[in-house]
Coordinates of C-alpha atoms and ligand atoms in Angstrom, one line a residue:
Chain M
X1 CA 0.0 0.0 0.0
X2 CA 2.8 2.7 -0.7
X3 CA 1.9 5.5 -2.5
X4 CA 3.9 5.7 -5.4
X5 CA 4.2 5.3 -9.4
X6 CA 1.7 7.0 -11.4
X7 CA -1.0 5.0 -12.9
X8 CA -2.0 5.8 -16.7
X9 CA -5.8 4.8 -16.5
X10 CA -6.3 8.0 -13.9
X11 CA -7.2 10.5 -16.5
X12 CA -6.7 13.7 -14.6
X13 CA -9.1 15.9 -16.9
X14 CA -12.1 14.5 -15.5
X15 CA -13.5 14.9 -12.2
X16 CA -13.2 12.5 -9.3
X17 CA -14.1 12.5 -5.7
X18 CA -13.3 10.3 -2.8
X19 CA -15.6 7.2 -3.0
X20 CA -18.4 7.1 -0.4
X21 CA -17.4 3.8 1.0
X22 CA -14.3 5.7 1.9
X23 CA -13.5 7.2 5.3
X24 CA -10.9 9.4 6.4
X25 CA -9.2 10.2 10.0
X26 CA -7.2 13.2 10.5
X27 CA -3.8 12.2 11.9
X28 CA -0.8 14.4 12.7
X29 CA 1.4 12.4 10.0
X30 CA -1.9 13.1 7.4
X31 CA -4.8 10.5 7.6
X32 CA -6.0 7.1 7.4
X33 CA -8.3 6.3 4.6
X34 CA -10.3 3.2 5.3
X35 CA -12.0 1.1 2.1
X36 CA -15.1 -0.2 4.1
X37 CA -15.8 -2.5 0.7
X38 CA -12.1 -4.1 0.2
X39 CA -11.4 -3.4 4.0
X40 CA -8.1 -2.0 3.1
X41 CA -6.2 0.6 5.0
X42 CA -4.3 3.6 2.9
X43 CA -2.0 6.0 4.5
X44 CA -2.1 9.4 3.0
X45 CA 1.3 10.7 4.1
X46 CA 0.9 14.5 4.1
X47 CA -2.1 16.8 5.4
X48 CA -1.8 18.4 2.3
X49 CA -2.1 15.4 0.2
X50 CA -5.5 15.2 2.6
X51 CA -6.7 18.6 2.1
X52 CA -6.3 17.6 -2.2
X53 CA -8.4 14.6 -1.6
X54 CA -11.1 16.4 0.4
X55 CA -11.5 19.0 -2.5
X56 CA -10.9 16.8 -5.1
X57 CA -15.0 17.0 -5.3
X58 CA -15.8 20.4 -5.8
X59 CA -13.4 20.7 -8.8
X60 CA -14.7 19.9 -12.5
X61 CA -11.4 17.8 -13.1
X62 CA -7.8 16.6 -11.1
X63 CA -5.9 19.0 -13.0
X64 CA -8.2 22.2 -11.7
X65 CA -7.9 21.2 -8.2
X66 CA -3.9 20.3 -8.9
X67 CA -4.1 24.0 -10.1
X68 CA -5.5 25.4 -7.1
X69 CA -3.7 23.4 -4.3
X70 CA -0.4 22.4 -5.2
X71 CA 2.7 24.3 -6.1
X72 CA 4.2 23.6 -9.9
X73 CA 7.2 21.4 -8.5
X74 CA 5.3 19.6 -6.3
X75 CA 2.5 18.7 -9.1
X76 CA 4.1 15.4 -10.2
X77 CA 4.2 13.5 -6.9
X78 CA 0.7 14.6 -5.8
X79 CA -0.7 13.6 -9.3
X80 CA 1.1 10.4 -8.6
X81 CA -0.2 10.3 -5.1
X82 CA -3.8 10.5 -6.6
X83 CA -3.1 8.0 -9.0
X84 CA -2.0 5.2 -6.3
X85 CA -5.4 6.1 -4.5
X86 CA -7.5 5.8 -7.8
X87 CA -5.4 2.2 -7.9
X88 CA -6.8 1.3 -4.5
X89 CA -10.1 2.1 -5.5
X90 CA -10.1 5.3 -3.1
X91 CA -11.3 8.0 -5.8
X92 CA -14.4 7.2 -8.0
X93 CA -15.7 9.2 -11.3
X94 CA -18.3 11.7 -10.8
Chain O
X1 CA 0.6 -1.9 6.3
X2 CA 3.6 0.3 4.9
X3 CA 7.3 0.0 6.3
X4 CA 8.1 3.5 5.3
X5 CA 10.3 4.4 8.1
X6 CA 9.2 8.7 8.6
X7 CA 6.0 6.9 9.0
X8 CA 7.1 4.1 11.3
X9 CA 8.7 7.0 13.9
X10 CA 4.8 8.9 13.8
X11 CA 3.7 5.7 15.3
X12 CA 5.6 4.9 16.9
X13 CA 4.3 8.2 19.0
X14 CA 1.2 7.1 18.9
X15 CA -2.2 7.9 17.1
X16 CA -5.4 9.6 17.5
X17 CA -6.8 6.3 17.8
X18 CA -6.0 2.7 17.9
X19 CA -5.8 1.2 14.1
X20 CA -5.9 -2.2 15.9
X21 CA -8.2 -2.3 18.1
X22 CA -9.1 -5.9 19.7
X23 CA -12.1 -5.9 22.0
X24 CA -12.7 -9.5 23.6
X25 CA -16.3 -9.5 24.7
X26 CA -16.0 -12.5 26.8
X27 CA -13.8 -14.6 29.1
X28 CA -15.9 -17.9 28.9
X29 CA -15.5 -20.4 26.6
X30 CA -15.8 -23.4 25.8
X31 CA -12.6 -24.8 24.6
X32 CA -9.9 -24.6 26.8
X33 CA -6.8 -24.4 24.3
X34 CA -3.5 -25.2 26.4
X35 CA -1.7 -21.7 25.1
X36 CA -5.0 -19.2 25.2
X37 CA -3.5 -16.0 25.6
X38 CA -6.2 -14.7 27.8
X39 CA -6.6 -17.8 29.9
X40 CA -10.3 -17.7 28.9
X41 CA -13.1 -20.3 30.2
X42 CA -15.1 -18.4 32.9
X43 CA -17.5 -15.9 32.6
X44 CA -16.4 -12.4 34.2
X45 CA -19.7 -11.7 36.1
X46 CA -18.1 -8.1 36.1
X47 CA -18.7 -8.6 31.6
X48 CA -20.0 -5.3 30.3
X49 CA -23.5 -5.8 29.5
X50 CA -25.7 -5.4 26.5
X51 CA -26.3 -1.2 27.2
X52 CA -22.6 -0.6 28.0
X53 CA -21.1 -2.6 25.3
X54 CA -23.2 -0.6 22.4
X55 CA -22.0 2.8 24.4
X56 CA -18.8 1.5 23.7
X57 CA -19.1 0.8 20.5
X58 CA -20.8 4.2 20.0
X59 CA -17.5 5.7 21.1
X60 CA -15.6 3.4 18.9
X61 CA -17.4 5.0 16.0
X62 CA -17.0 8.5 16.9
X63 CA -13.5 7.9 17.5
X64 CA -13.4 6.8 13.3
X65 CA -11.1 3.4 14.5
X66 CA -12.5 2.0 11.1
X67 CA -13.0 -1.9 12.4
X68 CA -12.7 -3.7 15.5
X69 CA -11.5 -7.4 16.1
X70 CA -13.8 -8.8 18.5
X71 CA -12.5 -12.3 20.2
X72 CA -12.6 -13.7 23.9
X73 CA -13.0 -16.4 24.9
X74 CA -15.2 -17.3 23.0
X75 CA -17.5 -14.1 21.6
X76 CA -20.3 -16.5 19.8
X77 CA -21.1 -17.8 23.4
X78 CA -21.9 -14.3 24.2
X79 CA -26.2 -14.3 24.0
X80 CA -26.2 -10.4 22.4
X81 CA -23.6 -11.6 20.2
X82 CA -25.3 -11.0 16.7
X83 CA -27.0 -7.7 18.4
X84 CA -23.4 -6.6 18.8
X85 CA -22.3 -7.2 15.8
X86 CA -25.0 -5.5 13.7
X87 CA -25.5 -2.9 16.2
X88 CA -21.4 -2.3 15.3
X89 CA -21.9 -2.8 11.5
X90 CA -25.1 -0.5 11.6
X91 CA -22.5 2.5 13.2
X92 CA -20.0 1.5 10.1
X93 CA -17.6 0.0 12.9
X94 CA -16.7 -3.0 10.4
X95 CA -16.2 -6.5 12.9
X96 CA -13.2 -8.8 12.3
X97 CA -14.2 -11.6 14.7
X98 CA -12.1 -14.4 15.6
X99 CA -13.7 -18.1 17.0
X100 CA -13.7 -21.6 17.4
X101 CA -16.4 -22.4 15.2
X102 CA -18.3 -24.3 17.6
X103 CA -21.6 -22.1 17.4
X104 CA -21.3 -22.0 13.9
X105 CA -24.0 -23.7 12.9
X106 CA -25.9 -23.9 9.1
X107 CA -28.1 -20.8 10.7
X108 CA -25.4 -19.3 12.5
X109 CA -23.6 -19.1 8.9
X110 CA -26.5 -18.1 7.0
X111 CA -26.6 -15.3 9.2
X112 CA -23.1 -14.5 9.5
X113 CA -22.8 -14.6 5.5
X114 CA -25.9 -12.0 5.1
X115 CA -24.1 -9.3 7.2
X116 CA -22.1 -6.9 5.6
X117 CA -18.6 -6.0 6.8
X118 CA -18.0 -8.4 9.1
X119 CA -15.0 -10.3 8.7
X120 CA -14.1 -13.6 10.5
X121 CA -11.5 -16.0 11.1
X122 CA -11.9 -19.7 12.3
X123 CA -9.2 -20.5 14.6
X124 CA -7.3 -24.3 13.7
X125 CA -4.0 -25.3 14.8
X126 CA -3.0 -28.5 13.3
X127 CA -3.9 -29.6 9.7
X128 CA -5.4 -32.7 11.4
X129 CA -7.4 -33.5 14.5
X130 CA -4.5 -35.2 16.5
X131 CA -2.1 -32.0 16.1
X132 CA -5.0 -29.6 16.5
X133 CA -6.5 -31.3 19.5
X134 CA -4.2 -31.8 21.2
X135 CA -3.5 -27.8 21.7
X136 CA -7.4 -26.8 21.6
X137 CA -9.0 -30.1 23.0
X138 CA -10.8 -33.5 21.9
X139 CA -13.1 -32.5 19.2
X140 CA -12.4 -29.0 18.2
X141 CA -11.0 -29.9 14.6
X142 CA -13.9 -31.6 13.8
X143 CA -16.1 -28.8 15.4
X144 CA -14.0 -26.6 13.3
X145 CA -13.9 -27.8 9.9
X146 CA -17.6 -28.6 10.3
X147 CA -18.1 -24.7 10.8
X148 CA -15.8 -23.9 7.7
X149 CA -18.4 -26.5 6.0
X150 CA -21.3 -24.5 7.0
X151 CA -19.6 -21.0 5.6
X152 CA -18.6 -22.6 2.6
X153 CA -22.1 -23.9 1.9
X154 CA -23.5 -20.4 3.0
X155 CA -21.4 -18.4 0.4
X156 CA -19.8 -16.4 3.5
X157 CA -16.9 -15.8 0.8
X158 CA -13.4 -15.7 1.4
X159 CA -13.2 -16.4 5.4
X160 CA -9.9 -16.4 7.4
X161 CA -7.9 -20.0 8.9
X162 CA -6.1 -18.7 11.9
X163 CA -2.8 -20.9 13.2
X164 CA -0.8 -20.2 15.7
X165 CA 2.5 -21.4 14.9
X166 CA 4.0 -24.3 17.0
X167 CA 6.6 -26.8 16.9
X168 CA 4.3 -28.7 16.1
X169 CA 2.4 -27.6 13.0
X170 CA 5.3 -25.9 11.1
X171 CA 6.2 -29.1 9.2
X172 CA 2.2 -28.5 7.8
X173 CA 2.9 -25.0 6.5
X174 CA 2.0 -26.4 2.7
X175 CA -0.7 -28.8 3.8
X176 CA -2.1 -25.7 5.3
X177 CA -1.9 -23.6 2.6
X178 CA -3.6 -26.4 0.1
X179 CA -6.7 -26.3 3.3
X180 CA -7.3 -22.8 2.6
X181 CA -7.4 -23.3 -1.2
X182 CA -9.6 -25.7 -0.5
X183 CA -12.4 -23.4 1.0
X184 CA -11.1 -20.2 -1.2
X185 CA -10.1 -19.1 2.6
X186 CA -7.5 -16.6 3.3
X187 CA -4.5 -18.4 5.6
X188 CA -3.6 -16.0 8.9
X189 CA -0.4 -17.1 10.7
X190 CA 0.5 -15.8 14.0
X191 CA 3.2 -16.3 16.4
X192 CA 2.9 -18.1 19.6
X193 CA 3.6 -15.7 22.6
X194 CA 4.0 -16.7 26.4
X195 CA 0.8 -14.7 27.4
X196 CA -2.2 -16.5 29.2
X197 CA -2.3 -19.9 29.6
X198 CA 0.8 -19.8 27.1
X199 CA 3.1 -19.0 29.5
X200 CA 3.0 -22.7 30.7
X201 CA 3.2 -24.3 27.4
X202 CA 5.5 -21.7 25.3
X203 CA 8.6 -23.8 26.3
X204 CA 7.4 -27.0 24.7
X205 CA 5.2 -25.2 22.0
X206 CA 7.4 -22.4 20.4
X207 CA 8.8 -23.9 17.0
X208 CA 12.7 -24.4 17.0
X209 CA 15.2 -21.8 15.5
X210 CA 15.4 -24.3 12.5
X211 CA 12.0 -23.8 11.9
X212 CA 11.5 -20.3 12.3
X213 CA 13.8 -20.0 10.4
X214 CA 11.8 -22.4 7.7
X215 CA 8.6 -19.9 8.6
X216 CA 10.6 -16.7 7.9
X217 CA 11.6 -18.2 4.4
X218 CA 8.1 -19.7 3.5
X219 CA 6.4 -16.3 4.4
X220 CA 9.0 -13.8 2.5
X221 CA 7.7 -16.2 -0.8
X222 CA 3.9 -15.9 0.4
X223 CA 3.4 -12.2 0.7
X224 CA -0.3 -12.9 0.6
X225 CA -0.3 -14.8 3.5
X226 CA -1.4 -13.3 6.4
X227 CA 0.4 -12.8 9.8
X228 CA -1.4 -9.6 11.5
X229 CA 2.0 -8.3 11.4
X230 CA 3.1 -10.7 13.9
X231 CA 6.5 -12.2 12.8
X232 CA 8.5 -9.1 12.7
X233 CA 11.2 -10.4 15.1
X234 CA 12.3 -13.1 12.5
X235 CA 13.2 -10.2 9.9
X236 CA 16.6 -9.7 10.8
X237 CA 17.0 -13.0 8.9
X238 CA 16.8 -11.0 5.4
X239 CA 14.4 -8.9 3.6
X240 CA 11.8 -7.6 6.1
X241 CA 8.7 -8.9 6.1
X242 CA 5.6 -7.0 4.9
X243 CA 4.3 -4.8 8.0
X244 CA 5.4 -2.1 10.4
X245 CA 7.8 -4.0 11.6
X246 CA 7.3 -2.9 15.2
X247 CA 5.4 -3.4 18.6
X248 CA 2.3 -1.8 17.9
X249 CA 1.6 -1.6 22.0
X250 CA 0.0 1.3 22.8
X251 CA 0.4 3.0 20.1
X252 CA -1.2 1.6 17.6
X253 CA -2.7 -1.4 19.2
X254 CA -4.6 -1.8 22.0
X255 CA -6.9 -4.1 24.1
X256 CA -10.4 -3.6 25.7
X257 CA -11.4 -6.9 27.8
X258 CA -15.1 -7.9 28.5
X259 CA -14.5 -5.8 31.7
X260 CA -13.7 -2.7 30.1
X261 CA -10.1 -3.1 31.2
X262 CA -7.6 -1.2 28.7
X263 CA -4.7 -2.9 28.0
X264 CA -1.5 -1.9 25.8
X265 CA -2.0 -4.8 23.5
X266 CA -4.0 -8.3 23.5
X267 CA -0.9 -10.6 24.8
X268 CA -0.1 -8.3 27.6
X269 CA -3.5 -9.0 29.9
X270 CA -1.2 -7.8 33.4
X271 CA -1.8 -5.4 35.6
X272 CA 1.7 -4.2 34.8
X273 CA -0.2 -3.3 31.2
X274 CA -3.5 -1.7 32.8
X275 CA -4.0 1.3 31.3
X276 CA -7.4 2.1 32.6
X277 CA -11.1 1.0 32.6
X278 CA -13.5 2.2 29.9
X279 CA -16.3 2.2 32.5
X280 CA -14.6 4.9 34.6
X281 CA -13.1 7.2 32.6
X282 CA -14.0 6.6 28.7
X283 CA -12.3 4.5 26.0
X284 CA -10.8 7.6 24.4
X285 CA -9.7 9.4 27.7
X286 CA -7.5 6.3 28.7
X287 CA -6.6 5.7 24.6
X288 CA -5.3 9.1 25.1
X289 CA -4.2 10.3 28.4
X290 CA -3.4 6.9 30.5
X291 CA 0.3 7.6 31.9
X292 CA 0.9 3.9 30.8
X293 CA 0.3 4.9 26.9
X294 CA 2.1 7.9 27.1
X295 CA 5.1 6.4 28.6
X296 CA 5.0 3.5 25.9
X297 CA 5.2 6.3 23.0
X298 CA 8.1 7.9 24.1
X299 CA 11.3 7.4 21.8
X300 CA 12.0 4.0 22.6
X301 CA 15.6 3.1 23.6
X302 CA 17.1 0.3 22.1
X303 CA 18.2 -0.9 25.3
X304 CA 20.3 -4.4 25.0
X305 CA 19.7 -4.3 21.3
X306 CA 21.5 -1.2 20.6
X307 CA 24.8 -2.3 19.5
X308 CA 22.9 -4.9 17.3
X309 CA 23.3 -4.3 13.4
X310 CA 19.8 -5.3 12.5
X311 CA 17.9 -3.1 15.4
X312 CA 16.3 -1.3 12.6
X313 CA 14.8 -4.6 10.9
X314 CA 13.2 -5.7 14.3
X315 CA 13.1 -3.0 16.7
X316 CA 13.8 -5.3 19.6
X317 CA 10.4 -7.3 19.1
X318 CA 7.5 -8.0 21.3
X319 CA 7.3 -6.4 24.5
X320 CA 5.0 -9.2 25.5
X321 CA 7.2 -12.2 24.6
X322 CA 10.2 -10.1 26.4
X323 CA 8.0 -9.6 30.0
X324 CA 6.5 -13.2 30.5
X325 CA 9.5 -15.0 30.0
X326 CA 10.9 -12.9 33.1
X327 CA 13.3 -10.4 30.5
X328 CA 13.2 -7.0 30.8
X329 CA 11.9 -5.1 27.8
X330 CA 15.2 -3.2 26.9
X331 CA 16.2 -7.0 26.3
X332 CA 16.3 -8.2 22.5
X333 CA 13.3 -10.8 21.9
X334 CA 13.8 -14.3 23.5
X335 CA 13.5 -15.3 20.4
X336 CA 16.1 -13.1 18.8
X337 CA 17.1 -14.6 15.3
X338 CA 20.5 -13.9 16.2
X339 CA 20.3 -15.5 19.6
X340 CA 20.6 -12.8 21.5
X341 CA 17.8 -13.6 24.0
X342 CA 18.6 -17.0 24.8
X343 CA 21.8 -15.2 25.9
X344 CA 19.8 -12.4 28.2
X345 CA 18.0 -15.1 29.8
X346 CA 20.6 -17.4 30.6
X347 CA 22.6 -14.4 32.1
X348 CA 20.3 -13.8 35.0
X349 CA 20.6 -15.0 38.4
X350 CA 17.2 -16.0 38.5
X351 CA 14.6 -15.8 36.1
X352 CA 11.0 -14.8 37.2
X353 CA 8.0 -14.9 35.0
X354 CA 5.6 -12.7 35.9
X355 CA 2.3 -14.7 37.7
X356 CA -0.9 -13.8 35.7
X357 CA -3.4 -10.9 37.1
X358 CA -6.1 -12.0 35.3
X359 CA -7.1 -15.6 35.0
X360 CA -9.8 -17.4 33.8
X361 CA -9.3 -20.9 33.1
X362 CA -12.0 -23.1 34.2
X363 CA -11.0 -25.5 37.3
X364 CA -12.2 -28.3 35.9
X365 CA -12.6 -29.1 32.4
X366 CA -15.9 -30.1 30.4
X367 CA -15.9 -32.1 27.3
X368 CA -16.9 -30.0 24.4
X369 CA -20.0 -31.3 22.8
X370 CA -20.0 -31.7 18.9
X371 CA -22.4 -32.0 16.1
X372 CA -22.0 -35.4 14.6
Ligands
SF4_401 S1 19.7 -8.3 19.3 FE1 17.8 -7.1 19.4 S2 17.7 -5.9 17.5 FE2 19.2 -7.5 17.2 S3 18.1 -9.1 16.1 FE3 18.1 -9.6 18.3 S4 16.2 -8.7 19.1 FE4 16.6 -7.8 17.1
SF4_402 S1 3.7 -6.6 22.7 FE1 4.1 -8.1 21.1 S2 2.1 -8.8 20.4 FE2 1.8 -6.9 21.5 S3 1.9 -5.2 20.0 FE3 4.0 -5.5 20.8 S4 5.0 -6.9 19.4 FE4 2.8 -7.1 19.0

């Protein structure tokens, strides 16, 4: 369950949200994500990579909220952050 | 879990709440397994009852700990068992429960399989009856596979086959392995520690260095085999194995027993472990504030271990194996891969194991009835 490489079936122009079987719990290091369906536990390892996932909703696509949240250098590893959630089934369509 | 080591030192300073969180509802049962790490049998008639175990579970939800695993004794013997549970499922608390299979009956599964989120595991501890029985009593494999029968033939899905790993039962590692293809089960290894009743039989039970050695080697090629992150202390021996690769105790496991007695971690039922009582002051209060927790999340010193090249692989190991075979805990594991323990222990004067604060092993034992 590391967050790592990016995934090329997260298309970042459309607009995701964090899947309603999903919950989250604010700890100091970030937060846990728990999958209630596939029972698995996710570590999101920065409270900015939490604060991305909890907007991720009210923006029409990834990239906007990308736009609006994360610094230019930083872009790559928080795309690929959101990717390895999308893999764990974390994210879903809207 | 995820070995990153940045996130290793946050817990290892604890979390807002548990992500392990075992909550044994009961001390009765009806098995009376010869290394039960919470020398179960008799009821507690101080049990939380029906009203207080549902607050608790209420605070559970509010505190977002995501699942529970519920054991005992045995938790099936418990009448407001299935109230429990949904009430727990119904608060999206999901239920990892752990039992003998002896209550699981065709209705027992039908029910079981219709709930949603609830996980269980069917505890077995030989591939056949005269291994497994003669750890967890006359009867109990056949009362056991009879219940994996009955979840197969409800369509429960992928259950869990819980060993505890023995000199015994290490030779049937594969045979083991081919029992949970058999059912599409999920296999869940875990590591025998003194605790409980344990402490008398951990001498004569623990398997061999040869063969944990065997287990370490078996496991690195299984990473789908599950251990509950319990082998940790045989990953000095190469690779690590997948997990935190640290004692969880207080930080980011704890215990709640069917008295509402807090304790740093299921296989450490002492007073010396006590961190509080969820009647008296709240689960979260003692989760949080209880001098024992705090103490146990300071940075840890590597005591005995610290000149030791593969600290970092196995942190030590388990507190719990360290107190009950009379080390002290900034001793390296009495198991130590690299021998290190056997070398602690035969260094002292005299070696005291602590005597249990909490047993509940019946005085006499009664033959467990089975479904022919
Ligand atoms: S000496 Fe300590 S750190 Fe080294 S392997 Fe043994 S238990 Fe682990
Ligand atoms: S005391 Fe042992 S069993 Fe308990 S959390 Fe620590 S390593 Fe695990």
């Amino acid at each position: 369950m590391v967050i790592a490489a990016p995934s090329v079936d997260f298309d970042a122009s459309r607009a995701w949200a964090l899947s309603s079987e999903v919950s989250l719990r604010d700890e100091a290091f970030g937060a846990l994500a728990y999958h209630h369906g596939t029972r698995r536990l996710v570590f999101l390892k920065s409270p900015e990579l939490v604060t991305l996932v909890r907007a991720l909703g009210s923006f029409d696509s990834v990239n906007d909220a990308l736009d609006a949240h994360v610094d230019a250098p930083q872009r790559a590893r928080y795309y690929a952050a959101l990717a390895a959630l999308q893999r764990s089934d974390l994210l879903r369509v809207r | 879990m995820c070995a990153d080591s940045s996130l290793r030192d946050r817990f290892e300073r604890g979390l807002a709440a548990p992500i392990c969180l075992t909550w044994e509802l009961t001390y009765a049962c009806n098995l009376a397994c010869t290394h039960c790490l919470s020398s179960s049998g008799r009821r507690d008639p101080r049990e939380l009852n029906t009203t207080e175990a549902k607050s608790l579970i209420d605070e559970i939800a509010a505190m977002q700990i995501f699942y529970v695993n519920i054991g005992g004794g045995e938790p099936m013997v418990r009448r407001d068992f299935f109230e429990l549970i949904e009430y727990a499922v119904g608060q999206h608390v999901g239920v990892k429960f752990s039992t003998n299979g002896t209550r699981i009956d065709e209705v027992a599964a039908r029910r079981l399989a219709a709930t949603d989120y609830l996980d269980l595991q069917v505890s077995l501890d030989g591939v056949d009856a005269a291994t497994n029985d003669a750890i967890r009593g006359v009867g109990s494999y056949q009362a056991a596979r009879q219940a994996m029968d009955h979840l197969a033939a409800a369509d429960f899905g992928p259950f869990k086959i819980s060993v505890v790993m023995t000199r015994r039962n290490v030779e049937q590692l594969d045979a083991f392995e081919s029992l949970a293809e058999h059912y599409g089960a999920h296999l869940r290894l875990t590591r025998l520690r003194p605790s409980g009743r344990g402490v008398d039989t951990w001498d004569e039970l623990r398997p061999t260095r040869e063969q944990n050695r065997t287990l370490y080697h078996w496991l690195i090629e299984r990473p789908h085999v599950l251990t509950g992150d319990s082998f940790f202390h045989l990953s000095p021996l190469g690779a690590p194995l997948e997990g935190l690769n640290l004692c969880g105790a207080g930080r980011v496991v704890c215990l709640i027993d069917p008295v509402g007695d807090v304790y740093a971690c299921p296989f450490v039922i002492h007073d010396q472990f006590l961190a509080g009582n969820v009647r008296a002051a709240g689960f979260g209060t003692v989760w949080r504030e209880s001098e024992l927790f705090v103490s146990l999340r300071d940075e840890g010193s590597p005591g005995a271990c610290a000149s030791c090249g593969s600290y970092d692989a196995c942190r030590g190991g388990c507190m719990a194996a360290k107190f009950f075979t009379g080390l002290e805990l900034s001793d390296p594991d009495p198991e130590c891969v690299l021998g290190h323990g056997e070398v602690a222990l035969a260094q002292k004067v005299e070696v005291r194991r602590p005597v249990s604060t909490s047993d509940h092993s019946r005085r006499v034992s009664i033959p467990l009835r089975t479904r022919a």
